[in-house]
Amino acid sequence: MKIIKSSDSTFKAEFNALLGRGKMDIKSVEGIVGGILDEIKNDKNSALKTHIAKFDNWEVTVDSDLQIDTEAMRMAYEAIDANLKKALHLAYDRIYAFHKKQLPKSWLDFEENGNVLGQKVSAVDRAGLYIPGGKAAYPSSLLMNAIPAIVAGVKEIVVCTPTPNNEINELLLAAMHLCDIKKAFKVGGASAIGAMAYGTETISKVDVITGPGNIFVATAKKMVFGEVNIDMIAGPSEIGIIADAKADASYIAMDLLSQAEHDEMASSILITTSQTVAQRAKEEVYKALETLDRVEIARASIENRGAIIVVDDLEEACTLMNEIAPEHLELLIENPFELLPQIKHAGAIFMGAYTPEPIGDYIAGPNHTLPTGGTAKFYSPLGVEHFIKKSSIISMSKAGIDEIGEACALLAKTEGLDAHEKSVRIRLEK
């Protein structure tokens, strides 16, 4: 893990490399993914069975094998440790309470002349949730994707998750039961995205697809966008930390590693005003690294995708971090709320020494499905708004159209749309 100074002659080139960390070579897999999607669109369940045999190493004998039994969900929930069950409920309640505050309301504005303008908020009919299940299973991702849909009022939630060798994580099953999931399927990868986007004999076509995944999942989501809505195109996980001279190097190290253990392509970036903190943090990273179960994954991430940058002041740290626009940003400084106005781009912001990123992953309440690779400059975290749509309401009285109709007709005439103009004028003349 290299330490670089913003004043170094090589800094610009090295920093630009960090800015490109989230680039996925989507074009390299578009042909493969396009073929998978076409097969799903044309052959539906038959294609799913072929893909599952090929990628997940088990045979689907009848269509019903695709679906996860709700009784298995209930049994898994009943079987889990009492403390773990309590933790799941605490997470559910906090995530629900946070997202409940996001729910927008329909509104009507009554003007004096009798016109009524407004907005109607409605949930989508069906939401598709993709929950990864490759290198690890993520029950927390089920909670983070399902709960906003529940709060939004989505009537039908469809879950797809890969089950290598026809095995599924028991805690994920328990989380499904907690979220009252009725339709969940043993389908992963681009095949799952295609099934939810186009529909099959077993899996309903949905209106929106959310959830993280590998490059094949991300590419599939990009390719079906327009057929359905999607939340975002997420890449490898990442963390940015801004630290001052008083920051605890052991905290910094473990927080950097908390992202590095996700994936070899994860990025962990520290920006600090202290050369001493930079050096101590590096030492602590390599010391803590050897204690991790996923040491080889974390080592590859830290050595190939990690960086420590030493800057002159916190203002420069914010400028650089805004360019990075990290998925997760920790402010490990003495007065984090004073620095907050200078932060413009980050998926989630963790304030102070006692707010490690994993608190946000599991139990704080805000969503952990976040924009990566610098896309926090224009994407927001997953939320209730991803599962709703808005309709405009317009009602004109006779007095109202008499008041503004002439201006409308003139604009239509100027654009050369004769029927538009006459549609208004016929009402002004009666």
CSV table of C-alpha atoms in Angstrom, one decimal:
chain,number,residue,atom,x,y,z
A,1,MET,CA,0.0,0.0,0.0
A,2,LYS,CA,1.8,3.1,-1.3
A,3,ILE,CA,1.9,6.5,0.5
A,4,ILE,CA,1.9,9.4,-1.9
A,5,LYS,CA,2.0,13.2,-1.3
A,6,SER,CA,-0.2,15.5,-3.3
A,7,SER,CA,2.9,17.7,-3.8
A,8,ASP,CA,4.8,14.8,-5.6
A,9,SER,CA,5.5,15.3,-9.3
A,10,THR,CA,3.9,11.9,-10.0
A,11,PHE,CA,0.8,12.6,-8.0
A,12,LYS,CA,-1.5,13.7,-10.9
A,13,ALA,CA,-0.9,10.5,-12.8
A,14,GLU,CA,-1.4,8.3,-9.7
A,15,PHE,CA,-4.5,10.2,-8.7
A,16,ASN,CA,-6.0,9.8,-12.1
A,17,ALA,CA,-5.5,6.1,-11.8
A,18,LEU,CA,-7.5,6.1,-8.6
A,19,LEU,CA,-10.3,8.0,-10.4
A,20,GLY,CA,-10.5,5.2,-12.9
A,21,ARG,CA,-10.8,2.5,-10.2
A,22,GLY,CA,-14.5,1.8,-10.9
A,23,LYS,CA,-14.3,1.2,-14.6
A,24,MET,CA,-15.6,-2.2,-15.6
A,25,ASP,CA,-14.8,-3.6,-19.0
A,26,ILE,CA,-18.5,-4.0,-19.8
A,27,LYS,CA,-17.8,-4.3,-23.5
A,28,SER,CA,-15.7,-7.4,-22.9
A,29,VAL,CA,-18.8,-9.3,-21.6
A,30,GLU,CA,-21.6,-7.6,-23.6
A,31,GLY,CA,-21.6,-10.4,-26.2
A,32,ILE,CA,-21.9,-13.1,-23.6
A,33,VAL,CA,-24.5,-11.3,-21.6
A,34,GLY,CA,-26.5,-10.3,-24.7
A,35,GLY,CA,-26.6,-14.0,-25.7
A,36,ILE,CA,-27.8,-15.0,-22.2
A,37,LEU,CA,-30.5,-12.4,-22.3
A,38,ASP,CA,-31.7,-13.4,-25.8
A,39,GLU,CA,-31.9,-17.0,-24.7
A,40,ILE,CA,-34.0,-16.0,-21.6
A,41,LYS,CA,-36.3,-13.8,-23.8
A,42,ASN,CA,-36.8,-16.6,-26.3
A,43,ASP,CA,-36.7,-19.8,-24.4
A,44,LYS,CA,-37.7,-18.6,-20.9
A,45,ASN,CA,-37.6,-21.5,-18.3
A,46,SER,CA,-35.8,-23.8,-20.7
A,47,ALA,CA,-32.9,-21.4,-20.9
A,48,LEU,CA,-32.9,-20.9,-17.2
A,49,LYS,CA,-32.5,-24.6,-16.6
A,50,THR,CA,-29.6,-24.7,-19.1
A,51,HIS,CA,-27.9,-21.8,-17.4
A,52,ILE,CA,-28.3,-23.1,-13.9
A,53,ALA,CA,-26.8,-26.5,-14.9
A,54,LYS,CA,-23.9,-24.7,-16.5
A,55,PHE,CA,-23.2,-21.9,-14.0
A,56,ASP,CA,-24.5,-23.3,-10.7
A,57,ASN,CA,-23.9,-27.0,-11.2
A,58,TRP,CA,-27.3,-28.5,-10.5
A,59,GLU,CA,-30.1,-29.9,-12.6
A,60,VAL,CA,-33.6,-28.3,-12.5
A,61,THR,CA,-35.9,-31.3,-13.2
A,62,VAL,CA,-39.3,-29.5,-12.9
A,63,ASP,CA,-40.1,-25.8,-13.1
A,64,SER,CA,-41.2,-25.7,-9.4
A,65,ASP,CA,-37.6,-26.5,-8.5
A,66,LEU,CA,-36.7,-22.9,-9.4
A,67,GLN,CA,-38.8,-21.5,-6.6
A,68,ILE,CA,-37.6,-21.3,-3.0
A,69,ASP,CA,-40.1,-22.8,-0.6
A,70,THR,CA,-41.6,-20.3,1.9
A,71,GLU,CA,-41.7,-23.1,4.4
A,72,ALA,CA,-37.9,-23.4,4.1
A,73,MET,CA,-37.7,-19.7,4.9
A,74,ARG,CA,-39.9,-20.1,8.0
A,75,MET,CA,-37.9,-23.1,9.2
A,76,ALA,CA,-34.6,-21.2,8.7
A,77,TYR,CA,-36.0,-18.3,10.7
A,78,GLU,CA,-37.2,-20.4,13.5
A,79,ALA,CA,-33.8,-22.3,13.7
A,80,ILE,CA,-31.5,-19.3,14.0
A,81,ASP,CA,-29.8,-18.3,17.2
A,82,ALA,CA,-31.9,-16.1,19.4
A,83,ASN,CA,-29.3,-13.3,19.5
A,84,LEU,CA,-28.9,-13.4,15.7
A,85,LYS,CA,-32.7,-13.3,15.4
A,86,LYS,CA,-32.8,-10.3,17.7
A,87,ALA,CA,-30.1,-8.6,15.6
A,88,LEU,CA,-32.0,-9.2,12.4
A,89,HIS,CA,-35.1,-7.6,13.9
A,90,LEU,CA,-33.2,-4.6,15.2
A,91,ALA,CA,-31.7,-4.1,11.7
A,92,TYR,CA,-35.2,-4.5,10.1
A,93,ASP,CA,-36.8,-2.0,12.4
A,94,ARG,CA,-34.0,0.6,12.0
A,95,ILE,CA,-33.9,0.3,8.2
A,96,TYR,CA,-37.7,0.5,8.0
A,97,ALA,CA,-37.9,3.6,10.3
A,98,PHE,CA,-35.2,5.4,8.2
A,99,HIS,CA,-36.9,4.6,4.8
A,100,LYS,CA,-40.4,5.5,6.1
A,101,LYS,CA,-39.1,9.1,6.4
A,102,GLN,CA,-38.3,9.0,2.7
A,103,LEU,CA,-41.8,8.2,1.5
A,104,PRO,CA,-43.1,11.2,-0.6
A,105,LYS,CA,-46.8,12.2,-0.5
A,106,SER,CA,-49.2,13.0,-3.2
A,107,TRP,CA,-50.4,16.6,-3.2
A,108,LEU,CA,-52.9,19.0,-4.8
A,109,ASP,CA,-52.6,22.7,-5.2
A,110,PHE,CA,-55.9,24.5,-5.6
A,111,GLU,CA,-55.6,27.9,-7.5
A,112,GLU,CA,-58.0,30.7,-7.0
A,113,ASN,CA,-59.4,30.4,-10.5
A,114,GLY,CA,-60.4,26.8,-10.0
A,115,ASN,CA,-57.4,25.2,-11.6
A,116,VAL,CA,-55.9,22.2,-9.7
A,117,LEU,CA,-52.3,21.1,-10.1
A,118,GLY,CA,-50.7,18.3,-8.2
A,119,GLN,CA,-48.7,15.1,-8.1
A,120,LYS,CA,-49.8,11.5,-7.5
A,121,VAL,CA,-47.3,9.1,-6.0
A,122,SER,CA,-47.8,5.4,-6.7
A,123,ALA,CA,-45.7,2.3,-6.1
A,124,VAL,CA,-44.6,0.1,-9.0
A,125,ASP,CA,-46.6,-3.1,-9.3
A,126,ARG,CA,-43.6,-5.5,-9.2
A,127,ALA,CA,-40.1,-5.1,-8.0
A,128,GLY,CA,-37.2,-7.5,-8.7
A,129,LEU,CA,-34.4,-7.8,-6.2
A,130,TYR,CA,-31.1,-9.4,-7.1
A,131,ILE,CA,-29.2,-10.7,-4.0
A,132,PRO,CA,-25.7,-12.0,-4.6
A,133,GLY,CA,-24.7,-15.5,-3.5
A,134,GLY,CA,-21.4,-16.3,-5.0
A,135,LYS,CA,-18.3,-15.8,-2.8
A,136,ALA,CA,-20.5,-15.0,0.1
A,137,ALA,CA,-24.2,-14.7,0.9
A,138,TYR,CA,-25.6,-11.3,2.0
A,139,PRO,CA,-28.8,-11.4,4.1
A,140,SER,CA,-28.2,-7.7,4.8
A,141,SER,CA,-28.6,-7.0,1.1
A,142,LEU,CA,-32.0,-8.6,1.2
A,143,LEU,CA,-33.1,-6.3,4.0
A,144,MET,CA,-31.7,-3.2,2.3
A,145,ASN,CA,-33.4,-4.0,-1.0
A,146,ALA,CA,-36.7,-5.4,0.3
A,147,ILE,CA,-37.5,-2.9,3.0
A,148,PRO,CA,-37.6,0.2,0.8
A,149,ALA,CA,-39.9,-1.7,-1.6
A,150,ILE,CA,-42.2,-2.7,1.4
A,151,VAL,CA,-42.3,0.9,2.6
A,152,ALA,CA,-43.1,2.1,-0.9
A,153,GLY,CA,-46.1,-0.2,-1.0
A,154,VAL,CA,-45.0,-2.6,-3.8
A,155,LYS,CA,-47.5,-5.4,-4.0
A,156,GLU,CA,-45.3,-8.1,-5.5
A,157,ILE,CA,-41.6,-8.5,-4.7
A,158,VAL,CA,-39.6,-11.0,-6.7
A,159,VAL,CA,-36.2,-12.1,-5.3
A,160,CYS,CA,-33.5,-13.9,-7.4
A,161,THR,CA,-30.3,-15.3,-5.9
A,162,PRO,CA,-27.8,-17.8,-7.2
A,163,THR,CA,-27.6,-21.2,-5.4
A,164,PRO,CA,-24.4,-23.0,-6.4
A,165,ASN,CA,-24.9,-26.8,-6.1
A,166,ASN,CA,-28.5,-26.0,-5.1
A,167,GLU,CA,-27.5,-24.8,-1.7
A,168,ILE,CA,-28.8,-21.6,-0.1
A,169,ASN,CA,-27.6,-19.7,2.9
A,170,GLU,CA,-29.8,-20.3,5.9
A,171,LEU,CA,-29.6,-16.7,7.2
A,172,LEU,CA,-30.7,-15.4,3.8
A,173,LEU,CA,-33.7,-17.7,4.0
A,174,ALA,CA,-34.4,-16.3,7.5
A,175,ALA,CA,-34.2,-12.8,6.2
A,176,MET,CA,-36.6,-13.6,3.5
A,177,HIS,CA,-39.1,-14.9,6.0
A,178,LEU,CA,-38.7,-11.7,8.1
A,179,CYS,CA,-39.4,-9.6,5.0
A,180,ASP,CA,-42.4,-11.8,4.1
A,181,ILE,CA,-41.0,-12.7,0.7
A,182,LYS,CA,-43.4,-15.0,-1.2
A,183,LYS,CA,-41.7,-15.3,-4.5
A,184,ALA,CA,-38.0,-16.1,-4.5
A,185,PHE,CA,-36.1,-18.1,-7.1
A,186,LYS,CA,-32.8,-20.0,-7.3
A,187,VAL,CA,-31.5,-18.0,-10.3
A,188,GLY,CA,-28.4,-15.9,-10.5
A,189,GLY,CA,-26.2,-13.8,-12.8
A,190,ALA,CA,-27.4,-12.3,-16.0
A,191,SER,CA,-30.0,-15.0,-16.3
A,192,ALA,CA,-31.8,-13.7,-13.3
A,193,ILE,CA,-31.8,-10.2,-14.6
A,194,GLY,CA,-33.2,-11.4,-17.9
A,195,ALA,CA,-35.9,-13.5,-16.2
A,196,MET,CA,-37.0,-10.5,-14.1
A,197,ALA,CA,-36.8,-8.1,-17.1
A,198,TYR,CA,-38.7,-10.2,-19.7
A,199,GLY,CA,-40.6,-12.7,-17.5
A,200,THR,CA,-40.7,-16.5,-17.9
A,201,GLU,CA,-43.3,-19.2,-17.2
A,202,THR,CA,-42.3,-19.1,-13.6
A,203,ILE,CA,-40.9,-15.7,-12.9
A,204,SER,CA,-43.0,-12.6,-13.3
A,205,LYS,CA,-41.8,-9.6,-15.4
A,206,VAL,CA,-41.1,-6.8,-13.0
A,207,ASP,CA,-41.1,-3.0,-13.3
A,208,VAL,CA,-37.8,-2.2,-11.6
A,209,ILE,CA,-34.7,-4.3,-10.8
A,210,THR,CA,-32.4,-3.4,-7.8
A,211,GLY,CA,-29.4,-5.0,-6.1
A,212,PRO,CA,-25.7,-5.4,-6.6
A,213,GLY,CA,-23.8,-8.1,-8.5
A,214,ASN,CA,-20.7,-8.9,-10.5
A,215,ILE,CA,-19.8,-7.5,-14.0
A,216,PHE,CA,-22.2,-9.9,-15.7
A,217,VAL,CA,-25.1,-8.7,-13.5
A,218,ALA,CA,-24.1,-5.1,-13.9
A,219,THR,CA,-23.9,-5.5,-17.7
A,220,ALA,CA,-27.3,-7.2,-17.8
A,221,LYS,CA,-28.9,-4.5,-15.8
A,222,LYS,CA,-27.5,-1.9,-18.2
A,223,MET,CA,-28.7,-3.8,-21.2
A,224,VAL,CA,-32.3,-4.3,-19.9
A,225,PHE,CA,-32.7,-0.7,-18.8
A,226,GLY,CA,-35.6,0.7,-20.7
A,227,GLU,CA,-37.4,-2.6,-20.6
A,228,VAL,CA,-37.5,-2.1,-16.9
A,229,ASN,CA,-36.1,0.6,-14.6
A,230,ILE,CA,-32.9,-0.1,-12.5
A,231,ASP,CA,-31.4,1.4,-9.4
A,232,MET,CA,-27.8,1.9,-10.6
A,233,ILE,CA,-24.9,0.1,-12.2
A,234,ALA,CA,-22.7,-0.8,-9.2
A,235,GLY,CA,-19.1,-1.9,-9.3
A,236,PRO,CA,-16.6,-3.1,-6.7
A,237,SER,CA,-17.0,-1.8,-3.1
A,238,GLU,CA,-14.9,1.1,-1.9
A,239,ILE,CA,-14.1,3.3,1.0
A,240,GLY,CA,-12.6,6.8,1.4
A,241,ILE,CA,-11.3,8.1,4.7
A,242,ILE,CA,-10.4,11.6,5.6
A,243,ALA,CA,-8.2,11.7,8.7
A,244,ASP,CA,-6.5,14.4,10.7
A,245,ALA,CA,-3.5,14.2,13.0
A,246,LYS,CA,-5.5,13.0,15.9
A,247,ALA,CA,-7.1,10.0,14.1
A,248,ASP,CA,-6.6,6.5,15.6
A,249,ALA,CA,-4.4,4.6,13.1
A,250,SER,CA,-5.8,1.2,14.2
A,251,TYR,CA,-9.4,2.4,13.5
A,252,ILE,CA,-8.3,3.6,10.0
A,253,ALA,CA,-6.6,0.3,9.2
A,254,MET,CA,-9.5,-1.9,10.1
A,255,ASP,CA,-11.9,0.4,8.3
A,256,LEU,CA,-9.8,0.2,5.1
A,257,LEU,CA,-9.7,-3.5,5.4
A,258,SER,CA,-13.5,-3.7,6.0
A,259,GLN,CA,-13.8,-3.0,2.3
A,260,ALA,CA,-10.7,-4.7,1.1
A,261,GLU,CA,-12.1,-8.1,2.4
A,262,HIS,CA,-15.1,-7.8,0.0
A,263,ASP,CA,-13.3,-8.3,-3.2
A,264,GLU,CA,-9.9,-8.2,-4.8
A,265,MET,CA,-11.2,-5.3,-6.9
A,266,ALA,CA,-12.4,-3.3,-3.9
A,267,SER,CA,-10.7,0.1,-3.3
A,268,SER,CA,-9.6,1.6,0.1
A,269,ILE,CA,-8.2,5.1,0.0
A,270,LEU,CA,-7.0,7.2,2.9
A,271,ILE,CA,-6.4,11.0,2.7
A,272,THR,CA,-4.7,12.5,5.7
A,273,THR,CA,-3.1,15.8,6.7
A,274,SER,CA,-0.5,13.8,8.8
A,275,GLN,CA,2.5,12.0,7.5
A,276,THR,CA,2.7,10.2,10.9
A,277,VAL,CA,-0.9,9.0,10.7
A,278,ALA,CA,-0.2,7.9,7.1
A,279,GLN,CA,2.8,5.8,8.1
A,280,ARG,CA,1.1,4.3,11.3
A,281,ALA,CA,-2.1,3.5,9.3
A,282,LYS,CA,0.0,1.6,6.7
A,283,GLU,CA,1.8,-0.4,9.4
A,284,GLU,CA,-1.5,-1.2,11.2
A,285,VAL,CA,-3.1,-2.4,7.9
A,286,TYR,CA,-0.4,-5.0,7.3
A,287,LYS,CA,-0.5,-6.0,11.0
A,288,ALA,CA,-4.3,-6.4,11.0
A,289,LEU,CA,-4.3,-8.1,7.6
A,290,GLU,CA,-2.8,-11.3,8.9
A,291,THR,CA,-5.6,-11.7,11.4
A,292,LEU,CA,-8.3,-11.8,8.7
A,293,ASP,CA,-10.1,-15.0,7.4
A,294,ARG,CA,-10.2,-13.5,3.9
A,295,VAL,CA,-6.5,-12.4,4.1
A,296,GLU,CA,-5.6,-13.2,0.4
A,297,ILE,CA,-8.6,-11.3,-1.0
A,298,ALA,CA,-7.9,-8.3,1.3
A,299,ARG,CA,-4.2,-8.3,0.5
A,300,ALA,CA,-4.8,-8.2,-3.2
A,301,SER,CA,-7.2,-5.3,-2.8
A,302,ILE,CA,-4.9,-3.3,-0.5
A,303,GLU,CA,-1.8,-3.8,-2.6
A,304,ASN,CA,-3.4,-3.3,-6.0
A,305,ARG,CA,-6.2,-0.9,-5.3
A,306,GLY,CA,-5.3,0.8,-2.0
A,307,ALA,CA,-3.7,4.2,-1.5
A,308,ILE,CA,-2.7,6.6,1.2
A,309,ILE,CA,-2.5,10.3,0.2
A,310,VAL,CA,-0.9,13.0,2.4
A,311,VAL,CA,-2.2,16.5,1.8
A,312,ASP,CA,-1.5,20.0,3.3
A,313,ASP,CA,-4.9,20.6,4.8
A,314,LEU,CA,-8.5,19.4,5.2
A,315,GLU,CA,-9.7,21.7,2.4
A,316,GLU,CA,-7.4,19.9,-0.1
A,317,ALA,CA,-8.5,16.6,1.4
A,318,CYS,CA,-12.2,17.4,0.6
A,319,THR,CA,-11.3,18.6,-2.9
A,320,LEU,CA,-9.6,15.4,-3.7
A,321,MET,CA,-12.3,13.2,-2.1
A,322,ASN,CA,-15.0,15.0,-4.0
A,323,GLU,CA,-13.2,14.1,-7.2
A,324,ILE,CA,-13.0,10.4,-6.0
A,325,ALA,CA,-16.7,10.5,-4.9
A,326,PRO,CA,-16.5,7.3,-2.9
A,327,GLU,CA,-19.2,4.8,-2.1
A,328,HIS,CA,-18.4,5.1,1.6
A,329,LEU,CA,-16.7,8.1,3.2
A,330,GLU,CA,-15.5,8.3,6.7
A,331,LEU,CA,-14.6,11.6,8.3
A,332,LEU,CA,-12.2,10.5,11.1
A,333,ILE,CA,-11.5,14.1,12.2
A,334,GLU,CA,-12.0,16.0,15.4
A,335,ASN,CA,-15.0,18.0,14.2
A,336,PRO,CA,-16.6,16.1,11.3
A,337,PHE,CA,-19.8,18.2,11.2
A,338,GLU,CA,-17.8,21.3,10.5
A,339,LEU,CA,-16.3,19.6,7.4
A,340,LEU,CA,-19.6,18.3,6.2
A,341,PRO,CA,-20.6,21.4,4.1
A,342,GLN,CA,-17.4,20.8,2.0
A,343,ILE,CA,-18.4,17.2,1.1
A,344,LYS,CA,-20.4,17.2,-2.1
A,345,HIS,CA,-20.0,13.7,-3.5
A,346,ALA,CA,-20.3,10.4,-1.5
A,347,GLY,CA,-22.7,7.6,-1.3
A,348,ALA,CA,-22.8,7.5,2.5
A,349,ILE,CA,-20.9,9.7,4.9
A,350,PHE,CA,-19.8,8.3,8.3
A,351,MET,CA,-19.2,11.0,10.9
A,352,GLY,CA,-16.5,10.6,13.6
A,353,ALA,CA,-14.4,8.0,15.2
A,354,TYR,CA,-17.2,5.9,16.5
A,355,THR,CA,-19.1,5.5,13.2
A,356,PRO,CA,-17.3,2.7,11.3
A,357,GLU,CA,-18.6,1.8,7.8
A,358,PRO,CA,-19.9,-1.6,8.9
A,359,ILE,CA,-22.5,0.2,11.1
A,360,GLY,CA,-24.0,1.4,7.8
A,361,ASP,CA,-23.7,-1.9,6.1
A,362,TYR,CA,-25.9,-3.6,8.7
A,363,ILE,CA,-27.9,-1.7,11.3
A,364,ALA,CA,-27.7,2.1,11.3
A,365,GLY,CA,-30.7,2.4,9.0
A,366,PRO,CA,-29.7,4.2,5.8
A,367,ASN,CA,-29.3,2.0,2.8
A,368,HIS,CA,-26.1,0.2,2.0
A,369,THR,CA,-26.8,-0.2,-1.7
A,370,LEU,CA,-24.7,2.8,-2.8
A,371,PRO,CA,-23.2,4.3,-6.0
A,372,THR,CA,-19.6,3.2,-6.7
A,373,GLY,CA,-16.7,4.2,-9.0
A,374,GLY,CA,-17.3,7.9,-8.8
A,375,THR,CA,-21.0,7.7,-9.7
A,376,ALA,CA,-21.9,9.3,-6.4
A,377,LYS,CA,-21.5,12.5,-8.4
A,378,PHE,CA,-24.9,11.8,-10.0
A,379,TYR,CA,-26.4,8.7,-8.4
A,380,SER,CA,-28.1,8.4,-4.9
A,381,PRO,CA,-28.3,5.5,-2.5
A,382,LEU,CA,-31.1,3.0,-3.0
A,383,GLY,CA,-34.3,4.2,-1.4
A,384,VAL,CA,-38.0,4.3,-1.5
A,385,GLU,CA,-38.0,6.6,-4.6
A,386,HIS,CA,-36.6,3.7,-6.6
A,387,PHE,CA,-39.8,1.8,-6.1
A,388,ILE,CA,-42.3,4.6,-6.8
A,389,LYS,CA,-43.3,6.7,-9.7
A,390,LYS,CA,-45.0,10.0,-9.9
A,391,SER,CA,-47.9,11.2,-12.1
A,392,SER,CA,-48.7,14.9,-12.7
A,393,ILE,CA,-52.2,16.1,-12.1
A,394,ILE,CA,-53.7,18.9,-14.1
A,395,SER,CA,-57.3,20.2,-13.9
A,396,MET,CA,-58.3,23.4,-15.7
A,397,SER,CA,-61.5,25.3,-15.0
A,398,LYS,CA,-63.1,27.5,-17.7
A,399,ALA,CA,-61.8,30.6,-15.9
A,400,GLY,CA,-58.4,29.0,-15.7
A,401,ILE,CA,-58.0,28.1,-19.4
A,402,ASP,CA,-59.4,31.5,-20.3
A,403,GLU,CA,-56.6,33.1,-18.2
A,404,ILE,CA,-53.6,31.1,-19.7
A,405,GLY,CA,-55.0,29.5,-22.8
A,406,GLU,CA,-54.0,32.3,-25.2
A,407,ALA,CA,-50.4,32.1,-24.2
A,408,CYS,CA,-50.5,28.3,-24.6
A,409,ALA,CA,-52.1,28.6,-28.1
A,410,LEU,CA,-49.4,31.2,-29.1
A,411,LEU,CA,-46.6,28.8,-28.0
A,412,ALA,CA,-48.1,25.9,-29.9
A,413,LYS,CA,-48.5,28.1,-33.1
A,414,THR,CA,-44.9,29.2,-32.8
A,415,GLU,CA,-43.8,25.6,-32.8
A,416,GLY,CA,-45.9,24.9,-35.9
A,417,LEU,CA,-48.3,22.4,-34.1
A,418,ASP,CA,-51.6,23.4,-35.6
A,419,ALA,CA,-53.8,20.9,-33.9
A,420,HIS,CA,-52.2,21.8,-30.5
A,421,GLU,CA,-53.2,25.4,-31.0
A,422,LYS,CA,-56.7,24.6,-32.2
A,423,SER,CA,-57.2,22.1,-29.3
A,424,VAL,CA,-56.8,25.1,-26.9
A,425,ARG,CA,-58.6,27.7,-29.0
A,426,ILE,CA,-61.7,25.6,-29.5
A,427,ARG,CA,-62.2,25.8,-25.7
A,428,LEU,CA,-61.5,29.6,-25.6
A,429,GLU,CA,-64.2,30.2,-28.2
A,430,LYS,CA,-67.0,28.4,-26.3
